Tab-separated table of C-alpha atoms in Angstrom:
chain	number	residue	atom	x	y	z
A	78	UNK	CA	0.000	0.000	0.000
A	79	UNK	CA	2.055	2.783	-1.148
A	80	UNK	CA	-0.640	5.521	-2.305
A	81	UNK	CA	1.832	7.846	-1.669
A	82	UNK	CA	3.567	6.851	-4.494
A	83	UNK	CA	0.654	8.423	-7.103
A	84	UNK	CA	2.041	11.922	-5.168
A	85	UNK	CA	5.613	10.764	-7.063
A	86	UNK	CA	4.909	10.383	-9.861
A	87	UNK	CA	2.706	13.536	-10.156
A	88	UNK	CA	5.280	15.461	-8.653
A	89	UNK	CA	8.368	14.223	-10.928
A	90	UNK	CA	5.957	15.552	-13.761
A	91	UNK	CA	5.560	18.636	-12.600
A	92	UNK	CA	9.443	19.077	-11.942
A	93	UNK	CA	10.228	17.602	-15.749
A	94	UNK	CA	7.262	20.494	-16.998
A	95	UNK	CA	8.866	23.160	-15.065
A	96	UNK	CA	12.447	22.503	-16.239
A	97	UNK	CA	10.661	22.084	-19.893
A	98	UNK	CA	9.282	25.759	-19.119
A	99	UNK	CA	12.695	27.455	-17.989
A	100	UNK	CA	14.665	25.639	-21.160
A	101	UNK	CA	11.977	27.194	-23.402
A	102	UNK	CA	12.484	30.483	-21.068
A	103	UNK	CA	16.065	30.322	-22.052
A	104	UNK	CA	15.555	29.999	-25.471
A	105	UNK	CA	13.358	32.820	-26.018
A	106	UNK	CA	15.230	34.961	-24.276
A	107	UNK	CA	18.376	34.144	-25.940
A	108	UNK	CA	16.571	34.010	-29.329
A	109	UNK	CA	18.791	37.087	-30.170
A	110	UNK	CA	22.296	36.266	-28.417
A	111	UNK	CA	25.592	36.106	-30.854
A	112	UNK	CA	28.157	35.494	-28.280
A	113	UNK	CA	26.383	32.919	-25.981
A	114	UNK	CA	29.513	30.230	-25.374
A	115	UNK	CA	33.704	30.984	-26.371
A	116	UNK	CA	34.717	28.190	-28.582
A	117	UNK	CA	38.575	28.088	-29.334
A	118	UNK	CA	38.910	31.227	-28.367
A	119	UNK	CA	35.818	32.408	-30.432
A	120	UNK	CA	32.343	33.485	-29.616
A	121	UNK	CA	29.490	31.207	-30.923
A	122	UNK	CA	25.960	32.006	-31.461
A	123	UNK	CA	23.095	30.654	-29.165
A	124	UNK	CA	21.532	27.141	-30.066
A	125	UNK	CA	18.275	26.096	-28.879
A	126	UNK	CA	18.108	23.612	-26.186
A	127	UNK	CA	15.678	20.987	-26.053
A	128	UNK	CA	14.941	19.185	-23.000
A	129	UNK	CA	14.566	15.186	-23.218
A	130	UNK	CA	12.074	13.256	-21.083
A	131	UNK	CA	12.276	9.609	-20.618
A	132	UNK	CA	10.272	7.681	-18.101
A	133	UNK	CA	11.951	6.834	-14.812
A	134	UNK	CA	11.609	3.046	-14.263
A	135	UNK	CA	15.526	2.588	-14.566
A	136	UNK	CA	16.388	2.328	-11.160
A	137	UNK	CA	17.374	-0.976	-9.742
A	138	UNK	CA	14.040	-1.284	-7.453
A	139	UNK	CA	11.612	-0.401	-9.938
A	140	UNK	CA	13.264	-3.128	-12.263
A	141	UNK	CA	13.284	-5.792	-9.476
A	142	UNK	CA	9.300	-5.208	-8.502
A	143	UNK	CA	8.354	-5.700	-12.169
A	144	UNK	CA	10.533	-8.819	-12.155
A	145	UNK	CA	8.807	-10.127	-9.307
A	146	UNK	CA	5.316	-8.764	-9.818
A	147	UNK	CA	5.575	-9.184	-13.740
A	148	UNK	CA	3.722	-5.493	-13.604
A	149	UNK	CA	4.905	-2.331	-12.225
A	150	UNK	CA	2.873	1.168	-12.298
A	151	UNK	CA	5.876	2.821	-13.303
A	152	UNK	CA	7.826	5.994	-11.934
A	153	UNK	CA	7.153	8.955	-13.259
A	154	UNK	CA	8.828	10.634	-15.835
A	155	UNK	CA	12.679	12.164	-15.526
A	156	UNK	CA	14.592	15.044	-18.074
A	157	UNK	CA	16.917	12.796	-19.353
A	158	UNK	CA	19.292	14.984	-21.136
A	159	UNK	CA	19.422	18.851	-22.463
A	160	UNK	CA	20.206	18.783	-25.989
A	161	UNK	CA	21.148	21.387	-28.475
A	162	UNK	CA	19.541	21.573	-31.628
A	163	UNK	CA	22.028	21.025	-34.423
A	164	UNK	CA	19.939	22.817	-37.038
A	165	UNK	CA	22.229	25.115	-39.123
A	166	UNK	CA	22.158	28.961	-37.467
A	167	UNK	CA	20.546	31.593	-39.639
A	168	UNK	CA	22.854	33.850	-41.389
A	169	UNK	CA	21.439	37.600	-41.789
A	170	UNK	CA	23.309	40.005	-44.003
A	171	UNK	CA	24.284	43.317	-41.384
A	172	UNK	CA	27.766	43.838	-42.008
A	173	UNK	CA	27.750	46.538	-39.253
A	174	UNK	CA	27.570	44.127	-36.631
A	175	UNK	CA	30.481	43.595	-34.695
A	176	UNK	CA	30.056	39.470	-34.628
A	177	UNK	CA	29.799	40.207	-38.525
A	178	UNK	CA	32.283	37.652	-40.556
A	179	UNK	CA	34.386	38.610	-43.515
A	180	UNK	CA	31.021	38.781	-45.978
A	181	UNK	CA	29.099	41.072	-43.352
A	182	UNK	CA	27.042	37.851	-42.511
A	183	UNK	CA	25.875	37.463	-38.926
A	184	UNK	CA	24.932	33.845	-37.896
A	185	UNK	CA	21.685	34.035	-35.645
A	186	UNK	CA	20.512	31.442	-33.215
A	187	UNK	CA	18.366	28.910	-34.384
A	188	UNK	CA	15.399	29.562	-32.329
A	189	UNK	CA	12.109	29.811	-33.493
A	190	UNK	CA	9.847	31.723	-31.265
A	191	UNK	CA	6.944	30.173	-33.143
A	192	UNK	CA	8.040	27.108	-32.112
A	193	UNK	CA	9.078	28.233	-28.580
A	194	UNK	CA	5.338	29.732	-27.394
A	195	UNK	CA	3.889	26.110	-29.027
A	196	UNK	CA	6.490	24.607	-27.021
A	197	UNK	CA	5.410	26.817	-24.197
A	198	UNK	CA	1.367	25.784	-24.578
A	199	UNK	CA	2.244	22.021	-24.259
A	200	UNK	CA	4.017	22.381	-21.576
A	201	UNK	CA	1.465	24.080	-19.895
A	202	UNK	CA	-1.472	22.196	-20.156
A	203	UNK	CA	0.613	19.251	-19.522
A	204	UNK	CA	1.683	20.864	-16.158
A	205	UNK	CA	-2.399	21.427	-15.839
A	206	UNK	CA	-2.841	17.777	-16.342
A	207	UNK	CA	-0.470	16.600	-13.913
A	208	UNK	CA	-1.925	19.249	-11.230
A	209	UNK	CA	-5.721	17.907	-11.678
A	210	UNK	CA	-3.953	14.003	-11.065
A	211	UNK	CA	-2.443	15.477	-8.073
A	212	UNK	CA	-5.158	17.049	-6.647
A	213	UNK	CA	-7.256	13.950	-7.689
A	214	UNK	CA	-4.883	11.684	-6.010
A	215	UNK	CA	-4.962	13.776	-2.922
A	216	UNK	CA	-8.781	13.982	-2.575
A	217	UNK	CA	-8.827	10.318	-2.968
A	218	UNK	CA	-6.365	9.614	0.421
A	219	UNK	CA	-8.758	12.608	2.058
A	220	UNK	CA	-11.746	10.333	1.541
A	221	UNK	CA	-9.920	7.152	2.333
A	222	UNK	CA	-9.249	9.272	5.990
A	223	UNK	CA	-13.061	8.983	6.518
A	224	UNK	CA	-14.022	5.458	6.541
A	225	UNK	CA	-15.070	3.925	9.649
A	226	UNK	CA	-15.713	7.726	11.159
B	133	UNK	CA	-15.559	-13.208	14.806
B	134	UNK	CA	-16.783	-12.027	11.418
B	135	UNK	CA	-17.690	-8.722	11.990
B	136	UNK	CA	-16.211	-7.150	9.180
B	137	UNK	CA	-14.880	-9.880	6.965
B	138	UNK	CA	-17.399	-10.729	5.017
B	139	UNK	CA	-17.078	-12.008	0.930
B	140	UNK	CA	-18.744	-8.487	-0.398
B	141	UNK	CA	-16.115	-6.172	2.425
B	142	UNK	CA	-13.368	-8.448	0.866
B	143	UNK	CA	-14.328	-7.198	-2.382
B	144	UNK	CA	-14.848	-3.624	-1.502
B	145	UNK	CA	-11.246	-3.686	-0.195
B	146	UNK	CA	-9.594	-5.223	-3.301
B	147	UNK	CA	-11.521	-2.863	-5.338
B	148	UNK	CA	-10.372	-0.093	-2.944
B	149	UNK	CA	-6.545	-1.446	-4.105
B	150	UNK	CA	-7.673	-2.086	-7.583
B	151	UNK	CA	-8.533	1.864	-7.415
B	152	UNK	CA	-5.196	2.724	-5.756
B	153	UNK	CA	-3.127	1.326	-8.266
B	154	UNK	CA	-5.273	2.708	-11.263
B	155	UNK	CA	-4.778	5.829	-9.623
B	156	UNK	CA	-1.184	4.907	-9.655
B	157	UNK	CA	-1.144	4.159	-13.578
B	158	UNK	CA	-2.883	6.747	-15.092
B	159	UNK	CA	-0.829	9.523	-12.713
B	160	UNK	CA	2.482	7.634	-14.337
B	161	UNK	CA	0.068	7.759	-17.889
B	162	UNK	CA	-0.297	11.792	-17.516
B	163	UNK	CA	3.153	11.937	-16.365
B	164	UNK	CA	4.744	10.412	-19.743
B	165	UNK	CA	2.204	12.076	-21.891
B	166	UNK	CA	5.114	14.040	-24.074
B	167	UNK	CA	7.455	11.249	-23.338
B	168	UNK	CA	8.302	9.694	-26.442
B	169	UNK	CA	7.974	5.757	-27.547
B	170	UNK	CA	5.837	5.323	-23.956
B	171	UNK	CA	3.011	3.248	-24.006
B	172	UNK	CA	0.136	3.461	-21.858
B	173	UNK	CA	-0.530	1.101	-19.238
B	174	UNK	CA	-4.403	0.244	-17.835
B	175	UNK	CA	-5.479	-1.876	-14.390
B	176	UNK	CA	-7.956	-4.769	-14.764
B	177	UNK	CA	-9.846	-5.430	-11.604
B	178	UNK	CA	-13.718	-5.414	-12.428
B	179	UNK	CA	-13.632	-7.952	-15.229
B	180	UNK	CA	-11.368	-10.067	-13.223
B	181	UNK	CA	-14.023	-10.211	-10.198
B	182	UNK	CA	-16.518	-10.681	-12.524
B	183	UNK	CA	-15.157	-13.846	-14.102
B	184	UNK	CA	-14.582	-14.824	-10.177
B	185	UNK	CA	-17.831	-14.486	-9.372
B	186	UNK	CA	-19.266	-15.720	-12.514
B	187	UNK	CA	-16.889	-19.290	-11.911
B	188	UNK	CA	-15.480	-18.666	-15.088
B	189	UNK	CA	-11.867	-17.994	-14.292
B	190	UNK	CA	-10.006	-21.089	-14.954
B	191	UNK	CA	-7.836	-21.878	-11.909
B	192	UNK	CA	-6.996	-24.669	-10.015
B	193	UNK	CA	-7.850	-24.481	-6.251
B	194	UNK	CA	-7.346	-27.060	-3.449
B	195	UNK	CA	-9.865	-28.381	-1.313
B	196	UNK	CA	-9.595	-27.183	2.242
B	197	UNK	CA	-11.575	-29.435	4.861
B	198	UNK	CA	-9.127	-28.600	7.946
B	199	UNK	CA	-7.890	-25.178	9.188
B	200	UNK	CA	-4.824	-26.808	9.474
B	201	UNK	CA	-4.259	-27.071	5.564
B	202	UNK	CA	-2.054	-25.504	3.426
B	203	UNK	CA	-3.848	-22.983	1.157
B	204	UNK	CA	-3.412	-24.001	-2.595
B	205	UNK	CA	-4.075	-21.609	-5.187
B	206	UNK	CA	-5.425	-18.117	-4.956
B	207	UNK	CA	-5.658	-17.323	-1.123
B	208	UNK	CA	-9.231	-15.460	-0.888
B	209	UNK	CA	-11.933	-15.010	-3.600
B	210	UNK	CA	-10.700	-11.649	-4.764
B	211	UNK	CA	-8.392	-11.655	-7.437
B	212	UNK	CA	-5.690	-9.159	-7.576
B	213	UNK	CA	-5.427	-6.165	-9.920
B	214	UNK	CA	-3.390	-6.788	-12.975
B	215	UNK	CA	-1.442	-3.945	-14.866
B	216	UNK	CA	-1.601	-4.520	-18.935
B	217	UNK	CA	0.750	-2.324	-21.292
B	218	UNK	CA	-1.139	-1.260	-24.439
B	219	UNK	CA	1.622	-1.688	-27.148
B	220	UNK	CA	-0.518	-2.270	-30.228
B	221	UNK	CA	-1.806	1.330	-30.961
B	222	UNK	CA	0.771	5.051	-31.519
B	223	UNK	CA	-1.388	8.040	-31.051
B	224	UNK	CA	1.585	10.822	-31.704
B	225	UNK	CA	4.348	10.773	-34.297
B	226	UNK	CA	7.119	10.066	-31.571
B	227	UNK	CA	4.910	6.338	-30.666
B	228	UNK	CA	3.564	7.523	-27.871
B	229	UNK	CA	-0.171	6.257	-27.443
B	230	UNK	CA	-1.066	8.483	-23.858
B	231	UNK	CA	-4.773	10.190	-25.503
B	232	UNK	CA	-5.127	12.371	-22.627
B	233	UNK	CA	-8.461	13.562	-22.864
B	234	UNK	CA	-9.138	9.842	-22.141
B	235	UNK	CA	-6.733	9.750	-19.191
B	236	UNK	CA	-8.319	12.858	-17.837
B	237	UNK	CA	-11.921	11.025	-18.169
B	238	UNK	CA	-10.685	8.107	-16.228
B	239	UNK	CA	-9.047	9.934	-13.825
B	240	UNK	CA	-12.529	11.177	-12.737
B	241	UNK	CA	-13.749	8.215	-13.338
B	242	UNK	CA	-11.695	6.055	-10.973
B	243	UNK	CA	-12.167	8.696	-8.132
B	244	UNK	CA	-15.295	8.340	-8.485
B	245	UNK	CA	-15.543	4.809	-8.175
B	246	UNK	CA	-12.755	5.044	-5.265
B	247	UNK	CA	-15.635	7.513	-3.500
B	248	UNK	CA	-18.334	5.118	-4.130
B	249	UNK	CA	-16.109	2.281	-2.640
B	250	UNK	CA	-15.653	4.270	0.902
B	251	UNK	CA	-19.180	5.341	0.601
B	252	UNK	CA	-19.851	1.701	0.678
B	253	UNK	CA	-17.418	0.803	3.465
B	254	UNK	CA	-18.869	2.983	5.373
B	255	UNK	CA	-22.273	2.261	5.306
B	256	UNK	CA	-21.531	-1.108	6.490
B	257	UNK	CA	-19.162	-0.134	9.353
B	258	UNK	CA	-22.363	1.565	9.933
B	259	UNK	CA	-24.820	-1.124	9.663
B	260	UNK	CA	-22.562	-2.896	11.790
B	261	UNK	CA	-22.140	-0.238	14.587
B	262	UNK	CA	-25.855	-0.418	14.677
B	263	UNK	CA	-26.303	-4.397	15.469
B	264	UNK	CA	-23.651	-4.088	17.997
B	265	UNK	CA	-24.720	-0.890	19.618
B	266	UNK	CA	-28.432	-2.609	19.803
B	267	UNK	CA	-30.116	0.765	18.884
């Protein structure tokens, strides 16, 4: 009896969501940055950074209750990795610039805000989601408090 | 003494667990909903009681005519809840099959069948309160 564990599971959601949120944050907000990172002594554009979810049954005890069981309810869900997006940066022709190469091309990040605020929606409403199972979960154990009163 | 351990309070408590870990599943469902190649799980209790009920489960069961024998076979008459992985179906480009508007419906659903459950218990801790108190 571990109906605590709903609580988890909800809660390592959320977590994944919110990190989802502040990795979009980052990209919007750095939709404009040339010199984000020095590579060999040379400043490189922003990239956009997409997180990676993967669920989070991995761990040796999860692995040995479905081995015994032969069913498990799973984990949760865990950000497995933060990845940059290796789509080529967009070059736009301002030779003023001072990160301006040799043909007065500067190379932009490759973030789409488009992309970013859809990003942004989904990982709202699946924070929502995950709220409403919490909440359900915890009026469920609030009830289960009352029998025999 | 018997008071509360009759066959139908048996059942109410495995479908009180059967609830719990539904609860369980589709939380871990809605949790993995932009998770890709996840596949959603479901719990089976109802059907499974039914077919108990109904004598149409097909398991073996020995004979006990002495409390001092070993149980064989399932313990009580309640079976236990079984967790199923749906891997036939992809609902999303990146395989994942979570549909979450039909999560979010059986969320509601299973608390409502959890409430209906305690609402249950209850009334026959009640009923029973009443036979002992004599009034």
């Amino acid at each position: 009896m571990n109906m605590n564990s709903s609580f988890g599971i909800s809660a390592s959601a959320l977590t994944a969501q919110r990190l989802r949120m502040d990795v979009i944050s980052s990209n919007i907000a750095n939709a404009e940055t040339t010199r984000a990172s020095v590579v060999d002594g040379k400043a490189v554009p922003y990239r956009r950074k997409m997180v990676v979810l993967s669920p989070n049954e991995s761990d040796f005890s999860s692995m040995l209750e479905a081995q015994m069981n032969g069913q498990s309810a799973g984990k949760g869900v865990k950000v497995a990795a933060i990845q940059e997006d290796q789509t080529p940066l967009k070059p736009v022709y301002n030779p003023t610039h001072p990160d301006a190469d040799a043909q007065g091309y500067v190379y932009m990040p490759n973030v789409d805000i488009a992309k970013e605020m859809i990003d942004m929606i989904s990982a709202t409403r699946s924070y929502e989601a995950n709220v409403t199972a919490l909440n359900s979960s915890k009026a469920m154990i609030t009830k289960a408090l009352e029998i025999g009163r | 003494m018997d008071l509360l351990n009759s066959v139908s309070f048996q059942r109410l408590e495995g479908g009180l667990q059967a609830a719990n870990a539904r609860q369980r599943v589709i939380a871990n469902n809605i949790a993995n909903v932009d998770t890709p190649y996840f596949k959603r799980s479901e719990v089976s209790f109802e059907s499974l009681l039914q077919q108990e009920i109904n004598g149409s489960a097909p398991q073996l069961r020995g004979r006990v005519t002495d409390p001092r024998h070993f149980v064989i076979g399932p313990t009580n008459s309640v079976p236990d809840p079984v967790v199923t992985e749906d891997q036939s179906t992809a609902m999303n480009n990146n395989m994942n099959n979570v549909d979450i508007d039909r999560e979010m419906s059986a969320l509601a659903d299973n608390q409502l069948q959890y409430n209906a459950y305690i609402q249950q218990m209850n009334d026959q801790i009640k009923m029973m309160r009443t036979a002992i108190e004599g009034r």
